Short mmCIF file of C-alpha atoms and ligand atoms in Angstrom, two decimals:
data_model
loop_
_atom_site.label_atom_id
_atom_site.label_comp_id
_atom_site.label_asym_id
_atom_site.label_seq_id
_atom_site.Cartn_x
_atom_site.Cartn_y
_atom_site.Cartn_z
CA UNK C 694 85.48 104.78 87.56
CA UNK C 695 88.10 102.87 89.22
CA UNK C 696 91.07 104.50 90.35
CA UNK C 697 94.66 103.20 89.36
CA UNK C 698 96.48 102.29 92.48
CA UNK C 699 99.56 105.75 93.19
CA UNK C 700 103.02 104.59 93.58
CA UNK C 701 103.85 103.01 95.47
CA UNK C 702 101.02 100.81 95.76
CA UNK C 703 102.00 97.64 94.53
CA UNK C 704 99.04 95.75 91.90
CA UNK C 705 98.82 91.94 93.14
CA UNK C 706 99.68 90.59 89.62
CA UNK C 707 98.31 90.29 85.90
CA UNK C 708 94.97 91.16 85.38
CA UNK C 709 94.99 94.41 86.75
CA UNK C 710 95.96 96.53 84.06
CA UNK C 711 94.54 100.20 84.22
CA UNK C 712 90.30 100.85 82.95
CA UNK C 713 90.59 101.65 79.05
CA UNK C 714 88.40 105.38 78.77
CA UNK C 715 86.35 104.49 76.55
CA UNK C 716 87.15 105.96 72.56
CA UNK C 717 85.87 109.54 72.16
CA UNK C 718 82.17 110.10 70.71
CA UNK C 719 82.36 110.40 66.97
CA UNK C 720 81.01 114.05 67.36
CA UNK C 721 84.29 115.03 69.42
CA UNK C 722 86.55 113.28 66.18
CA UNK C 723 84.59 115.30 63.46
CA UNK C 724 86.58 118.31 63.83
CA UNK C 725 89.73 116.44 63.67
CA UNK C 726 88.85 114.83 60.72
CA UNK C 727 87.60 117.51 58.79
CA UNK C 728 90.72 119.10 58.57
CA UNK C 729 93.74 118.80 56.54
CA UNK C 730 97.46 117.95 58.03
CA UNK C 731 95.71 120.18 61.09
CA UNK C 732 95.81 122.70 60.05
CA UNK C 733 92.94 125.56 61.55
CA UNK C 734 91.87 122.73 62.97
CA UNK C 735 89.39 123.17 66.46
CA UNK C 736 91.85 120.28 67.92
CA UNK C 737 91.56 122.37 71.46
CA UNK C 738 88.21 121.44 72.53
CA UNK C 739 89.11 117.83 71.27
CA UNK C 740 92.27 118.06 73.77
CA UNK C 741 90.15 119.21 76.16
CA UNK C 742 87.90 115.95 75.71
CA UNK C 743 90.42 113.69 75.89
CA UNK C 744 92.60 115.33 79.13
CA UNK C 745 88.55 114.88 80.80
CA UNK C 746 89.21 111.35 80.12
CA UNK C 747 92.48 110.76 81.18
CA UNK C 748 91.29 112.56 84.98
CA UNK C 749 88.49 110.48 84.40
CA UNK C 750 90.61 107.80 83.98
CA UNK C 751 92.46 108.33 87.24
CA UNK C 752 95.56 110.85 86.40
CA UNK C 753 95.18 113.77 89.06
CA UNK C 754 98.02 116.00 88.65
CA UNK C 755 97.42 119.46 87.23
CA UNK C 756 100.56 119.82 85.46
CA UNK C 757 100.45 116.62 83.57
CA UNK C 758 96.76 117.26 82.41
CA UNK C 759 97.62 120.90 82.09
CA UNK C 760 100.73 119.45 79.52
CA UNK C 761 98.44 116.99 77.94
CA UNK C 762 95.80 119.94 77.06
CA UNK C 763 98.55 121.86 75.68
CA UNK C 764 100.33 119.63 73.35
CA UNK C 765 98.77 119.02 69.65
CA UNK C 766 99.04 115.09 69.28
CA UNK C 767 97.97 115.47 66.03
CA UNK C 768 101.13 117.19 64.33
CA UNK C 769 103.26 114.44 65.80
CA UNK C 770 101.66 111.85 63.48
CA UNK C 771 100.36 110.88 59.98
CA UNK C 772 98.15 113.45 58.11
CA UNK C 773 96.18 109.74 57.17
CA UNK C 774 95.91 109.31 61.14
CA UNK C 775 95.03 112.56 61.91
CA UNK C 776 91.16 111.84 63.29
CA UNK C 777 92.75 109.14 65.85
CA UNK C 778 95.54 111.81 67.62
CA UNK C 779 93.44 112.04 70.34
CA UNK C 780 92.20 108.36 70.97
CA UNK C 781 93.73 106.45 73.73
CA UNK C 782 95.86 104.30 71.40
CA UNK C 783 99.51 104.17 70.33
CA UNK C 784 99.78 104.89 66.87
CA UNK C 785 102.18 103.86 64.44
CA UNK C 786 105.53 106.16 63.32
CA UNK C 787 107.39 104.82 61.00
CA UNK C 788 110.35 102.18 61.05
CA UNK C 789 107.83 99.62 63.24
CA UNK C 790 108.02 101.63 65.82
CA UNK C 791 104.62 103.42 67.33
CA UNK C 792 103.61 106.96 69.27
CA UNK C 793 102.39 105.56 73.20
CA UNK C 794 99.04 106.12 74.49
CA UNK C 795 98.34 109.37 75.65
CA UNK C 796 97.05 107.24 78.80
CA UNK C 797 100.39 106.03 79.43
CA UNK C 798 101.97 109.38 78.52
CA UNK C 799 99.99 111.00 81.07
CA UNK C 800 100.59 108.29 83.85
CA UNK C 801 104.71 108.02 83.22
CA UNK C 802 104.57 111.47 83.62
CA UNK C 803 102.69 111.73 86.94
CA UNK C 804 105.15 108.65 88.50
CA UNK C 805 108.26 111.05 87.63
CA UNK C 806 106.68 114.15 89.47
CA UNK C 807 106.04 111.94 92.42
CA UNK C 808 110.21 111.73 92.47
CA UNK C 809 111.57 112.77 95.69
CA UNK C 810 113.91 115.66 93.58
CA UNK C 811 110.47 116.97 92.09
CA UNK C 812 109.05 117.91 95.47
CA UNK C 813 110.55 120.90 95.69
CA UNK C 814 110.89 123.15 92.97
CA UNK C 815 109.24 120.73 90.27
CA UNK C 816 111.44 117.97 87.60
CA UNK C 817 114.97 119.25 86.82
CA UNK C 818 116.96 117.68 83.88
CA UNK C 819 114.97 114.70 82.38
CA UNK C 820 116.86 112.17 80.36
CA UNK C 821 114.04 110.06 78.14
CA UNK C 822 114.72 107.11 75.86
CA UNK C 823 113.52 106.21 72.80
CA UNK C 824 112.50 109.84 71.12
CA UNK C 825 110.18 108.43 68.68
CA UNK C 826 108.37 110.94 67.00
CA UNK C 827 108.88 113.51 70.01
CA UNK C 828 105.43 113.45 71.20
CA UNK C 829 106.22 112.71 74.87
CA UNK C 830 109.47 115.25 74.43
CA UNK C 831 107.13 117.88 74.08
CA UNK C 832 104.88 117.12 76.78
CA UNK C 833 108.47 116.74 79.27
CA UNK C 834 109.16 119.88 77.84
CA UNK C 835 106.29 121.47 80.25
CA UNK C 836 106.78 119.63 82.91
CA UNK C 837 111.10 119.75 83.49
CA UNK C 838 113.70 122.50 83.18
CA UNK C 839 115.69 120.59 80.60
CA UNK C 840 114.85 117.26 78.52
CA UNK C 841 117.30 115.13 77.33
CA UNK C 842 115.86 112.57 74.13
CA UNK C 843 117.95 109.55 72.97
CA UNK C 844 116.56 107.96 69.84
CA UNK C 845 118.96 105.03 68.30
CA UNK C 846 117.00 105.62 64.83
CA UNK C 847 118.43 108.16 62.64
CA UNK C 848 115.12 108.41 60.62
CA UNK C 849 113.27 109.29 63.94
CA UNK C 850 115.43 111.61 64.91
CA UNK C 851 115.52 113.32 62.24
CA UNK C 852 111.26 113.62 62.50
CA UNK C 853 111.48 114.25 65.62
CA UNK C 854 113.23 116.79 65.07
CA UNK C 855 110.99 117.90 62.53
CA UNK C 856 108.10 117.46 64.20
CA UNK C 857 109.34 119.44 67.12
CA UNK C 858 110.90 122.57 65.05
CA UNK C 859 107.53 125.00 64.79
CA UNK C 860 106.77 124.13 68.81
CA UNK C 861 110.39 125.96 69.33
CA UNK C 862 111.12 124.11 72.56
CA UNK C 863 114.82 125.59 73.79
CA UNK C 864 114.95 123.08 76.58
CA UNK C 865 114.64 119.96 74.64
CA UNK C 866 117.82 118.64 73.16
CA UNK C 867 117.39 115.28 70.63
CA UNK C 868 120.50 113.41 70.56
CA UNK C 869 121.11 110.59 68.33
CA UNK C 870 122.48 107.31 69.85
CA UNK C 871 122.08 103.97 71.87
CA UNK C 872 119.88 105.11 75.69
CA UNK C 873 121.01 101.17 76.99
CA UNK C 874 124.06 103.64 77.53
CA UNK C 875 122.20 106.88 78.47
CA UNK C 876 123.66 110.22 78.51
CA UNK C 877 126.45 110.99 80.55
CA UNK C 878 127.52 114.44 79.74
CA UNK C 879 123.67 115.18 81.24
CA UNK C 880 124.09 113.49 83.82
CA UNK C 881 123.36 113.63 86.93
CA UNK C 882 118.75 113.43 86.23
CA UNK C 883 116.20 113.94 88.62
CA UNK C 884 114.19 111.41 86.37
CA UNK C 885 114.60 109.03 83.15
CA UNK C 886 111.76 107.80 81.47
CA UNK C 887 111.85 104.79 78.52
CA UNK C 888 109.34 104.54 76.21
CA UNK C 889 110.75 101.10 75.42
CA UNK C 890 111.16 98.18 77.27
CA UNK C 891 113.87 95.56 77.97
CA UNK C 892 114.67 92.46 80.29
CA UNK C 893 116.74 94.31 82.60
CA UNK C 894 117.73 98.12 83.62
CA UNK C 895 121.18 99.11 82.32
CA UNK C 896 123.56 99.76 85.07
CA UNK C 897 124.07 103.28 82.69
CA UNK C 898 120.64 104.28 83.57
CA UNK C 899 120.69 103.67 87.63
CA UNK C 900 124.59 105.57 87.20
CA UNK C 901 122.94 108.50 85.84
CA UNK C 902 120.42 109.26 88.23
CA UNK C 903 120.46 111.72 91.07
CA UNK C 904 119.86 110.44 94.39
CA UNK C 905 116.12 111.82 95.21
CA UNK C 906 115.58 111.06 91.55
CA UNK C 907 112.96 108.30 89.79
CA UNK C 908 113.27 105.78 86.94
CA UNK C 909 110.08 104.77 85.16
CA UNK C 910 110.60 102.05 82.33
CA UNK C 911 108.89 99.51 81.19
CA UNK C 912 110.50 96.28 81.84
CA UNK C 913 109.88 92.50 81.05
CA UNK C 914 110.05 90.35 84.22
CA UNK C 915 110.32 86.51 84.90
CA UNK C 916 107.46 84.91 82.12
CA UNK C 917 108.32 87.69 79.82
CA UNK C 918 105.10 89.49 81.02
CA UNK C 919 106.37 93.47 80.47
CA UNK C 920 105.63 95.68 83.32
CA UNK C 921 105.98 99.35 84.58
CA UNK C 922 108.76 99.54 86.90
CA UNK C 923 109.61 102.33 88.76
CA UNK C 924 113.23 102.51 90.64
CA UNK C 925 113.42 105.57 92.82
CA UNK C 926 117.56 106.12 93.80
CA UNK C 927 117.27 106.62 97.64
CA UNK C 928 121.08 107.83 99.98
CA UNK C 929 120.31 104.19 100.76
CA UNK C 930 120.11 102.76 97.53
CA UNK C 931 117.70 102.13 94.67
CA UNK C 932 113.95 100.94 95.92
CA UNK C 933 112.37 99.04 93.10
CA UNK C 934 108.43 98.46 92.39
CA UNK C 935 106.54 96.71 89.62
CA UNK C 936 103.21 98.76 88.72
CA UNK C 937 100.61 97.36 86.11
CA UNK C 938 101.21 95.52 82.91
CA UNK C 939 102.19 97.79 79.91
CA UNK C 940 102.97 97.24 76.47
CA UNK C 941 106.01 98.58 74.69
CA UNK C 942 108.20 98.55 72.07
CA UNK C 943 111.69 96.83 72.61
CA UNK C 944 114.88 98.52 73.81
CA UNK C 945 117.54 97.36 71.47
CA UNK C 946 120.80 98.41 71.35
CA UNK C 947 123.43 100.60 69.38
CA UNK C 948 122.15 103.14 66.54
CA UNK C 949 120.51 102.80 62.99
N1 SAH Y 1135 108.25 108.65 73.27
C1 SAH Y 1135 108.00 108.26 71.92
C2 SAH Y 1135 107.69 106.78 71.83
C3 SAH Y 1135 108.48 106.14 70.76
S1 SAH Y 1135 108.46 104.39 70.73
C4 SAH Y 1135 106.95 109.12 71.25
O1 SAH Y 1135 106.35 109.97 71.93
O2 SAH Y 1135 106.74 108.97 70.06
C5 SAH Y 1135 110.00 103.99 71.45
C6 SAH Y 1135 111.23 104.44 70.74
O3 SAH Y 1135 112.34 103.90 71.44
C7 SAH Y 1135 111.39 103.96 69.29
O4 SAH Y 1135 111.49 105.06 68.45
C8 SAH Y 1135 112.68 103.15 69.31
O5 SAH Y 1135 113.46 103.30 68.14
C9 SAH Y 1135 113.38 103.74 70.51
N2 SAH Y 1135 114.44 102.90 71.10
C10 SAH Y 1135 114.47 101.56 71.31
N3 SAH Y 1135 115.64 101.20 71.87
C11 SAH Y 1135 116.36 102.35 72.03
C12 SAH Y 1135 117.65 102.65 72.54
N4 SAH Y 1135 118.48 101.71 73.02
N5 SAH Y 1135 118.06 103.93 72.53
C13 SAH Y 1135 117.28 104.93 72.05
N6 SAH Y 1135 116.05 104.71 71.55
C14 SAH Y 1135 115.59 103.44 71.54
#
């Protein structure tokens, strides 16, 4: 299979988004969908099936495929979607908001290690935007000392935090409020991550990172086409490139 291009490659335009994996063999889904709400359900070897796929699908580090293998997908979403948790979609959450692809999990993930800060010593304090249903909190929770969620929904916050409770994750702190502002008081972050995407990076956002650190957001550019961006903040100042096309919820500002 093709691989994705590694930062910092840059892709030569539209048309080059990422190979879909193709959606799991019925037989892998059975076990999922046997079970109710999860529960003493075989969802390991079904994780197993779908981390295959995403090295398949070109993501190479061990500790983002080790993450991806440990977190259950399926308690982070609908009992009714249950027997999809571990299909390479984005499912929905509530409010109109949706769960990414564990694809695009997996490769977000794999740009932050590459930060400069991570080299040695692995990801310290991550800031992420846009909690959602804490999925991708809990798979920064393997991969960084501390994580740092902003989610500007109350409702989400609230199952996130729900959601996250049994997992008992002592370095991941939810915090209600708008991420266009980030989060000074954990500042300064070796990476921040949005799992929503505007028209331009908030000055809060470049503030708050540590030099030798990365951004990784998606971002709209010129013809409203939304792409991954990665900034990485250099002694020299930020260095900026535009990966493949992505497609993500909006960033929107102030709480509800
Ligand atoms: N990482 C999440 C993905 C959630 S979708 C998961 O694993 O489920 C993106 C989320 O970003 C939505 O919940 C949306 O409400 C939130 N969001 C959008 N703009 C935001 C902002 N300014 N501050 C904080 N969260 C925001």
């Amino acid at each position: 299979m093709q691989r994705r291009p590694g930062f910092p490659a840059r892709l030569p335009g539209a048309g080059t988004a990422p190979p879909r994996p193709a959606p799991l063999a019925s037989a892998a889904r059975a076990p999922v969908a046997a079970a109710p709400s999860g529960v003493g359900l075989d969802s390991a070897a079904v994780r197993a099936r779908m981390v295959q796929k995403l090295a398949a699908g070109g993501i190479t580090s061990a500790p983002v495929l080790q993450a991806m293998g440990a977190v259950e997908r399926h308690r982070f979403v609908d009992s009714a979607l249950v027997n999809q948790a571990y299909e390479d979609t984005s499912l929905p959450i509530g409010l109109g908001q949706t769960i990414s692809k564990p694809n695009v999990v997996a490769r977000m993930c794999e740009l932050l290690l590459g930060a400069e800060s991570a080299r040695s010593g692995g990801l310290g304090r991550v800031l992420e935007i846009g909690t959602g249903c804490g999925y991708q909190a809990a798979v920064l929770s393997h991969l960084a000392r501390e994580v740092y969620t902003l989610e500007r929904l109350r409702g989400l916050h609230d199952k996130a935090r729900h959601n996250l409770r049994p997992f008992r994750l002592a370095n991941v702190h939810l915090l209600l409020g708008d991420g266009m502002l980030g989060y000074a008081k954990g500042a300064p972050y070796a990476a921040i991550i949005a799992a929503a995407g505007g028209d331009a990076v908030p000055q809060a956002w470049c503030e708050q990172l540590a030099v030798g650190g990365r951004l990784v957001a998606p971002m709209a550019l010129t013809g409203g086409q939304q792409m991954l961006l990665v900034i990485d903040k250099t002694p020299h100042g930020l260095k900026q490139c535009v990966l493949e096309p992505v497609h993500f919820v909006p960033l929107k500002s102030g709480i509800a």
